[in-house]
PDB file of C-alpha atoms in Angstrom:
ATOM      1  CA  UNK U  27      28.216  14.434  24.786  1.00 52.00           C
ATOM      2  CA  UNK U  28      27.093  18.074  26.373  1.00 65.00           C
ATOM      3  CA  UNK U  29      27.390  21.146  24.138  1.00 65.00           C
ATOM      4  CA  UNK U  30      30.366  22.194  25.476  1.00 67.00           C
ATOM      5  CA  UNK U  31      32.792  19.273  24.691  1.00 67.00           C
ATOM      6  CA  UNK U  32      30.926  19.577  21.287  1.00 63.00           C
ATOM      7  CA  UNK U  33      32.225  22.910  20.857  1.00 62.00           C
ATOM      8  CA  UNK U  34      35.721  22.276  22.279  1.00 65.00           C
ATOM      9  CA  UNK U  35      35.858  19.122  20.005  1.00 63.00           C
ATOM     10  CA  UNK U  36      35.330  21.574  16.587  1.00 61.00           C
ATOM     11  CA  UNK U  37      37.703  23.907  18.139  1.00 62.00           C
ATOM     12  CA  UNK U  38      40.261  21.054  17.385  1.00 63.00           C
ATOM     13  CA  UNK U  39      42.570  21.997  14.670  1.00 64.00           C
ATOM     14  CA  UNK U  40      42.521  17.942  13.545  1.00 65.00           C
ATOM     15  CA  UNK U  41      38.539  18.546  13.309  1.00 63.00           C
ATOM     16  CA  UNK U  42      38.397  21.236  11.761  1.00 63.00           C
ATOM     17  CA  UNK U  43      41.218  19.958   9.024  1.00 66.00           C
ATOM     18  CA  UNK U  44      38.767  16.670   8.816  1.00 69.00           C
ATOM     19  CA  UNK U  45      35.560  18.669   8.089  1.00 69.00           C
ATOM     20  CA  UNK U  46      37.057  21.444   5.035  1.00 72.00           C
ATOM     21  CA  UNK U  47      38.240  17.991   3.484  1.00 70.00           C
ATOM     22  CA  UNK U  48      34.804  16.304   3.855  1.00 78.00           C
ATOM     23  CA  UNK U  49      32.767  19.755   2.897  1.00 78.00           C
ATOM     24  CA  UNK U  50      35.613  19.744  -0.036  1.00 76.00           C
ATOM     25  CA  UNK U  51      35.429  16.296  -1.183  1.00 79.00           C
ATOM     26  CA  UNK U  52      31.464  17.236  -1.233  1.00 79.00           C
ATOM     27  CA  UNK U  53      31.243  20.151  -3.149  1.00 78.00           C
ATOM     28  CA  UNK U  54      33.735  18.598  -5.473  1.00 75.00           C
ATOM     29  CA  UNK U  55      31.602  15.621  -6.287  1.00 77.00           C
ATOM     30  CA  UNK U  56      28.929  17.851  -6.456  1.00 76.00           C
ATOM     31  CA  UNK U  57      30.440  19.730  -9.133  1.00 74.00           C
ATOM     32  CA  UNK U  58      31.797  16.981 -11.073  1.00 72.00           C
ATOM     33  CA  UNK U  59      28.046  15.677 -11.089  1.00 72.00           C
ATOM     34  CA  UNK U  60      26.264  18.255 -12.434  1.00 74.00           C
ATOM     35  CA  UNK U  61      29.346  20.537 -14.135  1.00 72.00           C
ATOM     36  CA  UNK U  62      31.870  18.538 -15.302  1.00 72.00           C
ATOM     37  CA  UNK U  63      30.078  15.150 -16.221  1.00 71.00           C
ATOM     38  CA  UNK U  64      27.819  16.433 -18.817  1.00 76.00           C
ATOM     39  CA  UNK U  65      30.930  18.132 -20.584  1.00 78.00           C
ATOM     40  CA  UNK U  66      32.679  14.909 -20.362  1.00 77.00           C
ATOM     41  CA  UNK U  67      29.759  13.541 -22.163  1.00 81.00           C
ATOM     42  CA  UNK U  68      29.781  16.147 -24.911  1.00 84.00           C
ATOM     43  CA  UNK U  69      32.907  16.027 -25.678  1.00 83.00           C
ATOM     44  CA  UNK U  70      32.647  11.964 -25.924  1.00 86.00           C
ATOM     45  CA  UNK U  71      29.680  12.517 -28.383  1.00 88.00           C
ATOM     46  CA  UNK U  72      31.167  15.401 -30.223  1.00 89.00           C
ATOM     47  CA  UNK U  73      34.561  12.836 -30.462  1.00 88.00           C
ATOM     48  CA  UNK U  74      32.772  10.395 -31.581  1.00 90.00           C
ATOM     49  CA  UNK U  75      30.644  12.686 -34.548  1.00 91.00           C
ATOM     50  CA  UNK U  76      34.232  13.565 -35.399  1.00 91.00           C
ATOM     51  CA  UNK U  77      35.729  10.368 -35.912  1.00 91.00           C
ATOM     52  CA  UNK U  78      32.051   9.535 -38.301  1.00 91.00           C
ATOM     53  CA  UNK U  79      32.892  12.707 -39.828  1.00 92.00           C
ATOM     54  CA  UNK U  80      36.254  11.812 -40.590  1.00 92.00           C
ATOM     55  CA  UNK U  81      35.148   8.335 -42.203  1.00 92.00           C
ATOM     56  CA  UNK U  82      32.498   9.782 -44.254  1.00 92.00           C
ATOM     57  CA  UNK U  83      35.314  12.183 -45.529  1.00 93.00           C
ATOM     58  CA  UNK U  84      37.385   9.826 -46.623  1.00 92.00           C
ATOM     59  CA  UNK U  85      34.800   7.664 -48.474  1.00 93.00           C
ATOM     60  CA  UNK U  86      33.576  10.825 -50.054  1.00 93.00           C
ATOM     61  CA  UNK U  87      37.435  11.643 -50.985  1.00 93.00           C
ATOM     62  CA  UNK U  88      37.370   8.156 -52.764  1.00 93.00           C
ATOM     63  CA  UNK U  89      34.003   8.644 -54.878  1.00 93.00           C
ATOM     64  CA  UNK U  90      35.039  11.855 -55.838  1.00 94.00           C
ATOM     65  CA  UNK U  91      38.266  10.636 -56.909  1.00 93.00           C
ATOM     66  CA  UNK U  92      36.912   8.083 -58.925  1.00 92.00           C
ATOM     67  CA  UNK U  93      34.601  10.830 -60.742  1.00 93.00           C
ATOM     68  CA  UNK U  94      37.484  12.398 -61.974  1.00 92.00           C
ATOM     69  CA  UNK U  95      39.337   9.316 -63.190  1.00 91.00           C
ATOM     70  CA  UNK U  96      36.466   8.195 -64.914  1.00 87.00           C
ATOM     71  CA  UNK U  97      36.277  11.690 -66.215  1.00 88.00           C
ATOM     72  CA  UNK U  98      40.063  11.911 -67.206  1.00 88.00           C
ATOM     73  CA  UNK U  99      38.481   8.336 -68.885  1.00 84.00           C
ATOM     74  CA  UNK U 100      35.739  10.164 -70.760  1.00 82.00           C
ATOM     75  CA  UNK U 101      38.125  12.660 -71.856  1.00 83.00           C
ATOM     76  CA  UNK U 102      40.939  10.473 -72.682  1.00 82.00           C
ATOM     77  CA  UNK U 103      38.493   7.885 -74.958  1.00 78.00           C
ATOM     78  CA  UNK U 104      36.145  10.780 -75.831  1.00 78.00           C
ATOM     79  CA  UNK U 105      37.627   9.871 -79.934  1.00 76.00           C
ATOM     80  CA  UNK U 106      36.786   6.696 -79.475  1.00 76.00           C
ATOM     81  CA  UNK U 107      33.588   6.582 -78.568  1.00 76.00           C
ATOM     82  CA  UNK U 108      31.907   7.204 -81.696  1.00 78.00           C
ATOM     83  CA  UNK U 109      33.895   3.821 -83.274  1.00 80.00           C
ATOM     84  CA  UNK U 110      32.370   2.064 -80.002  1.00 82.00           C
ATOM     85  CA  UNK U 111      29.082   3.229 -81.068  1.00 82.00           C
ATOM     86  CA  UNK U 112      29.969   1.719 -84.384  1.00 84.00           C
ATOM     87  CA  UNK U 113      31.487  -1.847 -83.198  1.00 88.00           C
ATOM     88  CA  UNK U 114      28.071  -2.530 -81.036  1.00 88.00           C
ATOM     89  CA  UNK U 115      25.363  -0.253 -82.196  1.00 89.00           C
ATOM     90  CA  UNK U 116      22.562   0.248 -80.579  1.00 85.00           C
ATOM     91  CA  UNK U 117      19.590  -1.892 -83.387  1.00 87.00           C
ATOM     92  CA  UNK U 118      20.483  -4.639 -84.752  1.00 87.00           C
ATOM     93  CA  UNK U 119      21.384  -2.485 -88.566  1.00 88.00           C
ATOM     94  CA  UNK U 120      20.820  -6.172 -90.453  1.00 87.00           C
ATOM     95  CA  UNK U 121      21.111  -4.317 -93.753  1.00 88.00           C
ATOM     96  CA  UNK U 122      24.308  -2.499 -92.876  1.00 90.00           C
ATOM     97  CA  UNK U 123      25.569  -5.892 -91.282  1.00 90.00           C
ATOM     98  CA  UNK U 124      24.642  -8.045 -94.288  1.00 91.00           C
ATOM     99  CA  UNK U 125      25.983  -5.216 -97.289  1.00 91.00           C
ATOM    100  CA  UNK U 126      29.666  -5.392 -95.445  1.00 91.00           C
ATOM    101  CA  UNK U 127      29.726  -9.026 -95.584  1.00 92.00           C
ATOM    102  CA  UNK U 128      28.399  -9.172 -99.138  1.00 92.00           C
ATOM    103  CA  UNK U 129      30.848  -6.264-100.110  1.00 93.00           C
ATOM    104  CA  UNK U 130      33.758  -8.218 -98.003  1.00 93.00           C
ATOM    105  CA  UNK U 131      32.877 -11.403-100.083  1.00 93.00           C
ATOM    106  CA  UNK U 132      32.940  -9.527-103.720  1.00 92.00           C
ATOM    107  CA  UNK U 133      36.085  -8.221-102.557  1.00 92.00           C
ATOM    108  CA  UNK U 134      37.285 -11.134-101.669  1.00 91.00           C
ATOM    109  CA  UNK U 135      36.527 -13.590-104.530  1.00 91.00           C
ATOM    110  CA  UNK U 136      33.912 -15.686-102.174  1.00 92.00           C
ATOM    111  CA  UNK U 137      31.321 -16.630-104.311  1.00 91.00           C
ATOM    112  CA  UNK U 138      28.002 -16.827-101.495  1.00 91.00           C
ATOM    113  CA  UNK U 139      25.523 -19.990-101.879  1.00 91.00           C
ATOM    114  CA  UNK U 140      23.532 -19.179 -99.410  1.00 91.00           C
ATOM    115  CA  UNK U 141      23.255 -16.795 -96.019  1.00 91.00           C
ATOM    116  CA  UNK U 142      20.573 -17.376 -93.609  1.00 90.00           C
ATOM    117  CA  UNK U 143      19.747 -14.727 -90.538  1.00 88.00           C
ATOM    118  CA  UNK U 144      18.720 -16.485 -87.747  1.00 82.00           C
ATOM    119  CA  UNK U 145      15.497 -14.493 -84.983  1.00 68.00           C
ATOM    120  CA  UNK U 146      16.320 -11.570 -84.244  1.00 72.00           C
ATOM    121  CA  UNK U 147      15.019  -9.598 -80.983  1.00 61.00           C
ATOM    122  CA  UNK U 148      13.675  -6.284 -82.015  1.00 60.00           C
ATOM    123  CA  UNK U 149      13.004  -4.871 -78.702  1.00 56.00           C
ATOM    124  CA  UNK U 150      14.929  -1.723 -79.255  1.00 48.00           C
ATOM    125  CA  UNK U 151      13.174  -0.899 -82.391  1.00 46.00           C
ATOM    126  CA  UNK U 152       9.141  -0.289 -81.089  1.00 40.00           C
ATOM    127  CA  UNK U 153       8.224   2.433 -83.416  1.00 40.00           C
ATOM    128  CA  UNK U 154       9.720   1.126 -86.610  1.00 39.00           C
ATOM    129  CA  UNK U 155       7.792  -1.780 -89.090  1.00 40.00           C
ATOM    130  CA  UNK U 156      10.115  -5.342 -88.818  1.00 36.00           C
ATOM    131  CA  UNK U 157       8.196  -6.454 -91.687  1.00 36.00           C
ATOM    132  CA  UNK U 158       9.355  -3.190 -93.975  1.00 35.00           C
ATOM    133  CA  UNK U 159      12.898  -3.486 -91.950  1.00 37.00           C
ATOM    134  CA  UNK U 160      13.453  -6.882 -93.310  1.00 37.00           C
ATOM    135  CA  UNK U 161      12.566  -6.139 -96.524  1.00 33.00           C
ATOM    136  CA  UNK U 162      14.986  -3.313 -96.483  1.00 33.00           C
ATOM    137  CA  UNK U 163      17.622  -5.732 -95.750  1.00 35.00           C
ATOM    138  CA  UNK U 164      17.391  -8.157 -98.842  1.00 35.00           C
ATOM    139  CA  UNK U 165      17.358  -5.111-101.175  1.00 34.00           C
ATOM    140  CA  UNK U 166      20.349  -3.428 -99.956  1.00 36.00           C
ATOM    141  CA  UNK U 167      22.780  -6.412-100.709  1.00 39.00           C
ATOM    142  CA  UNK U 168      22.852  -6.635-104.111  1.00 40.00           C
ATOM    143  CA  UNK U 169      20.910  -8.659-106.707  1.00 44.00           C
ATOM    144  CA  UNK U 170      24.021 -10.765-106.902  1.00 43.00           C
ATOM    145  CA  UNK U 171      23.591 -12.096-103.303  1.00 41.00           C
ATOM    146  CA  UNK U 172      19.629 -11.481-102.493  1.00 42.00           C
ATOM    147  CA  UNK U 173      19.016 -14.317-104.446  1.00 45.00           C
ATOM    148  CA  UNK U 174      21.035 -16.302-102.118  1.00 43.00           C
ATOM    149  CA  UNK U 175      19.528 -15.319 -98.929  1.00 41.00           C
ATOM    150  CA  UNK U 176      17.263 -17.313 -96.565  1.00 43.00           C
ATOM    151  CA  UNK U 177      16.143 -14.867 -93.971  1.00 41.00           C
ATOM    152  CA  UNK U 178      14.409 -17.539 -91.389  1.00 41.00           C
ATOM    153  CA  UNK U 179      12.040 -17.083 -88.127  1.00 36.00           C
ATOM    154  CA  UNK U 180      12.185 -13.084 -89.125  1.00 36.00           C
ATOM    155  CA  UNK U 181       8.868 -13.067 -90.017  1.00 33.00           C
ATOM    156  CA  UNK U 182       5.495 -15.145 -88.079  1.00 35.00           C
ATOM    157  CA  UNK U 183       5.098 -16.430 -85.022  1.00 41.00           C
ATOM    158  CA  UNK U 184       8.849 -15.431 -84.110  1.00 39.00           C
ATOM    159  CA  UNK U 185       8.928 -11.784 -84.848  1.00 36.00           C
ATOM    160  CA  UNK U 186       5.050 -11.530 -82.934  1.00 36.00           C
ATOM    161  CA  UNK U 187       6.872 -13.051 -80.279  1.00 41.00           C
ATOM    162  CA  UNK U 188       9.393 -10.666 -80.102  1.00 41.00           C
ATOM    163  CA  UNK U 189       6.981  -8.059 -80.450  1.00 38.00           C
ATOM    164  CA  UNK U 190       5.145  -8.786 -77.786  1.00 40.00           C
ATOM    165  CA  UNK U 191       7.612  -9.232 -75.202  1.00 44.00           C
ATOM    166  CA  UNK U 192       9.046  -5.850 -76.358  1.00 40.00           C
ATOM    167  CA  UNK U 193       7.224  -4.087 -73.469  1.00 43.00           C
ATOM    168  CA  UNK U 194       7.296  -5.940 -70.934  1.00 47.00           C
ATOM    169  CA  UNK U 195      11.167  -5.984 -71.417  1.00 44.00           C
ATOM    170  CA  UNK U 196      11.637  -2.417 -72.119  1.00 41.00           C
ATOM    171  CA  UNK U 197      11.798  -0.854 -68.532  1.00 45.00           C
ATOM    172  CA  UNK U 198      14.354  -3.342 -67.221  1.00 45.00           C
ATOM    173  CA  UNK U 199      16.523  -2.570 -70.546  1.00 41.00           C
ATOM    174  CA  UNK U 200      15.980   0.940 -70.312  1.00 44.00           C
ATOM    175  CA  UNK U 201      18.024   0.976 -66.814  1.00 50.00           C
ATOM    176  CA  UNK U 202      20.492  -1.607 -67.880  1.00 53.00           C
ATOM    177  CA  UNK U 203      21.283  -2.692 -71.525  1.00 58.00           C
ATOM    178  CA  UNK U 204      22.599  -6.031 -72.102  1.00 75.00           C
ATOM    179  CA  UNK U 205      24.612  -6.786 -74.996  1.00 83.00           C
ATOM    180  CA  UNK U 206      22.218  -8.601 -77.637  1.00 88.00           C
ATOM    181  CA  UNK U 207      23.321 -10.758 -80.732  1.00 89.00           C
ATOM    182  CA  UNK U 208      22.454 -12.296 -83.838  1.00 90.00           C
ATOM    183  CA  UNK U 209      24.142 -15.148 -85.716  1.00 91.00           C
ATOM    184  CA  UNK U 210      24.263 -15.005 -89.917  1.00 92.00           C
ATOM    185  CA  UNK U 211      25.115 -18.465 -91.299  1.00 93.00           C
ATOM    186  CA  UNK U 212      27.335 -18.146 -94.816  1.00 93.00           C
ATOM    187  CA  UNK U 213      27.941 -20.791 -96.923  1.00 93.00           C
ATOM    188  CA  UNK U 214      30.273 -19.879 -99.883  1.00 92.00           C
ATOM    189  CA  UNK U 215      32.984 -21.514-102.365  1.00 92.00           C
ATOM    190  CA  UNK U 216      36.521 -19.748-102.931  1.00 92.00           C
ATOM    191  CA  UNK U 217      40.293 -21.067-102.845  1.00 91.00           C
ATOM    192  CA  UNK U 218      42.309 -21.168 -99.764  1.00 90.00           C
ATOM    193  CA  UNK U 219      43.886 -17.729 -99.781  1.00 91.00           C
ATOM    194  CA  UNK U 220      40.157 -16.095-101.209  1.00 92.00           C
ATOM    195  CA  UNK U 221      38.669 -17.478 -97.902  1.00 92.00           C
ATOM    196  CA  UNK U 222      41.608 -16.652 -95.517  1.00 92.00           C
ATOM    197  CA  UNK U 223      41.314 -12.865 -96.829  1.00 93.00           C
ATOM    198  CA  UNK U 224      37.229 -12.764 -96.351  1.00 93.00           C
ATOM    199  CA  UNK U 225      37.845 -13.945 -92.993  1.00 92.00           C
ATOM    200  CA  UNK U 226      40.183 -11.705 -92.198  1.00 92.00           C
ATOM    201  CA  UNK U 227      38.610  -8.435 -93.428  1.00 92.00           C
ATOM    202  CA  UNK U 228      35.396  -9.620 -92.057  1.00 91.00           C
ATOM    203  CA  UNK U 229      36.962  -9.736 -88.990  1.00 88.00           C
ATOM    204  CA  UNK U 230      38.814  -6.680 -89.006  1.00 88.00           C
ATOM    205  CA  UNK U 231      35.436  -4.324 -89.868  1.00 89.00           C
ATOM    206  CA  UNK U 232      34.783  -1.472 -87.316  1.00 88.00           C
ATOM    207  CA  UNK U 233      31.313  -3.759 -86.188  1.00 90.00           C
ATOM    208  CA  UNK U 234      32.345  -6.689 -83.366  1.00 89.00           C
ATOM    209  CA  UNK U 235      32.190  -9.772 -84.895  1.00 91.00           C
ATOM    210  CA  UNK U 236      33.232 -13.689 -83.954  1.00 91.00           C
ATOM    211  CA  UNK U 237      33.159 -16.452 -85.508  1.00 91.00           C
ATOM    212  CA  UNK U 238      31.317 -19.423 -83.482  1.00 91.00           C
ATOM    213  CA  UNK U 239      31.747 -22.428 -85.577  1.00 92.00           C
ATOM    214  CA  UNK U 240      33.670 -22.459 -89.091  1.00 91.00           C
ATOM    215  CA  UNK U 241      33.712 -25.764 -91.793  1.00 91.00           C
ATOM    216  CA  UNK U 242      35.632 -26.379 -95.032  1.00 90.00           C
ATOM    217  CA  UNK U 243      35.214 -29.115 -97.527  1.00 89.00           C
ATOM    218  CA  UNK U 244      36.065 -29.867-100.728  1.00 87.00           C
ATOM    219  CA  UNK U 245      34.007 -28.824-103.573  1.00 77.00           C
ATOM    220  CA  UNK U 246      33.150 -31.832-105.799  1.00 77.00           C
ATOM    221  CA  UNK U 247      32.572 -29.349-109.051  1.00 78.00           C
ATOM    222  CA  UNK U 248      36.027 -28.019-108.902  1.00 78.00           C
ATOM    223  CA  UNK U 249      38.832 -27.136-107.230  1.00 81.00           C
ATOM    224  CA  UNK U 250      37.593 -24.549-104.640  1.00 85.00           C
ATOM    225  CA  UNK U 251      36.842 -25.530-100.801  1.00 89.00           C
ATOM    226  CA  UNK U 252      33.308 -24.692 -99.826  1.00 92.00           C
ATOM    227  CA  UNK U 253      33.145 -22.590 -96.387  1.00 92.00           C
ATOM    228  CA  UNK U 254      30.027 -22.687 -93.961  1.00 93.00           C
ATOM    229  CA  UNK U 255      30.836 -19.804 -91.534  1.00 92.00           C
ATOM    230  CA  UNK U 256      28.698 -18.905 -88.824  1.00 93.00           C
ATOM    231  CA  UNK U 257      29.115 -14.891 -87.842  1.00 92.00           C
ATOM    232  CA  UNK U 258      27.668 -13.794 -84.737  1.00 92.00           C
ATOM    233  CA  UNK U 259      27.548  -9.409 -84.482  1.00 91.00           C
ATOM    234  CA  UNK U 260      26.498  -7.985 -81.492  1.00 90.00           C
ATOM    235  CA  UNK U 261      23.916  -4.676 -80.618  1.00 90.00           C
ATOM    236  CA  UNK U 262      22.189  -3.277 -77.731  1.00 84.00           C
TER     237      UNK U 262
END
């Protein structure tokens, strides 16, 4: 193909149109690759980030709503928090529990023959003297009941084991306090009506108490009934 024929082909209208389209598509492809494609990638990336932020915002709104609900509950039951502290105190408050039981028994007409307290974990009372606490317990319940009280495993090996375990467990208990408990075994004599009154008054007290076991038998010396009661009370 000589030079003259090539010039004639270039002057042809169809050839010029084809050449224009070819150059246009080449330029358009170059523009897409180097101009539009980065913008599209940025747009898709921003859209993905926007969806993630919307999801995170939704979760944050749910958490905020929960906090608001908790605050509303706190405001609603603010006056009841003191009652909750009395129901489940942070320490065993053994003297107070025994005093409540002795007063309730006296008011109901129940004659307490014996009162046995199980071993208590005093890991929450690291700064107090366990022996002195137990002595105070017996003095505060009154002379008529003190002679009938048998405190088991409060001193000796049981107390030393509890004191030794206090240091190891103090860290975990401070993070998430567990509901602890101890039991008191009560043996007494009274009539059925007096026993019923005693049980009802004992369970109606603010300090949380439950009955693990109750057994009744006839007193051979009189017409009264003998009750053996295992009371469980709770603390943190």
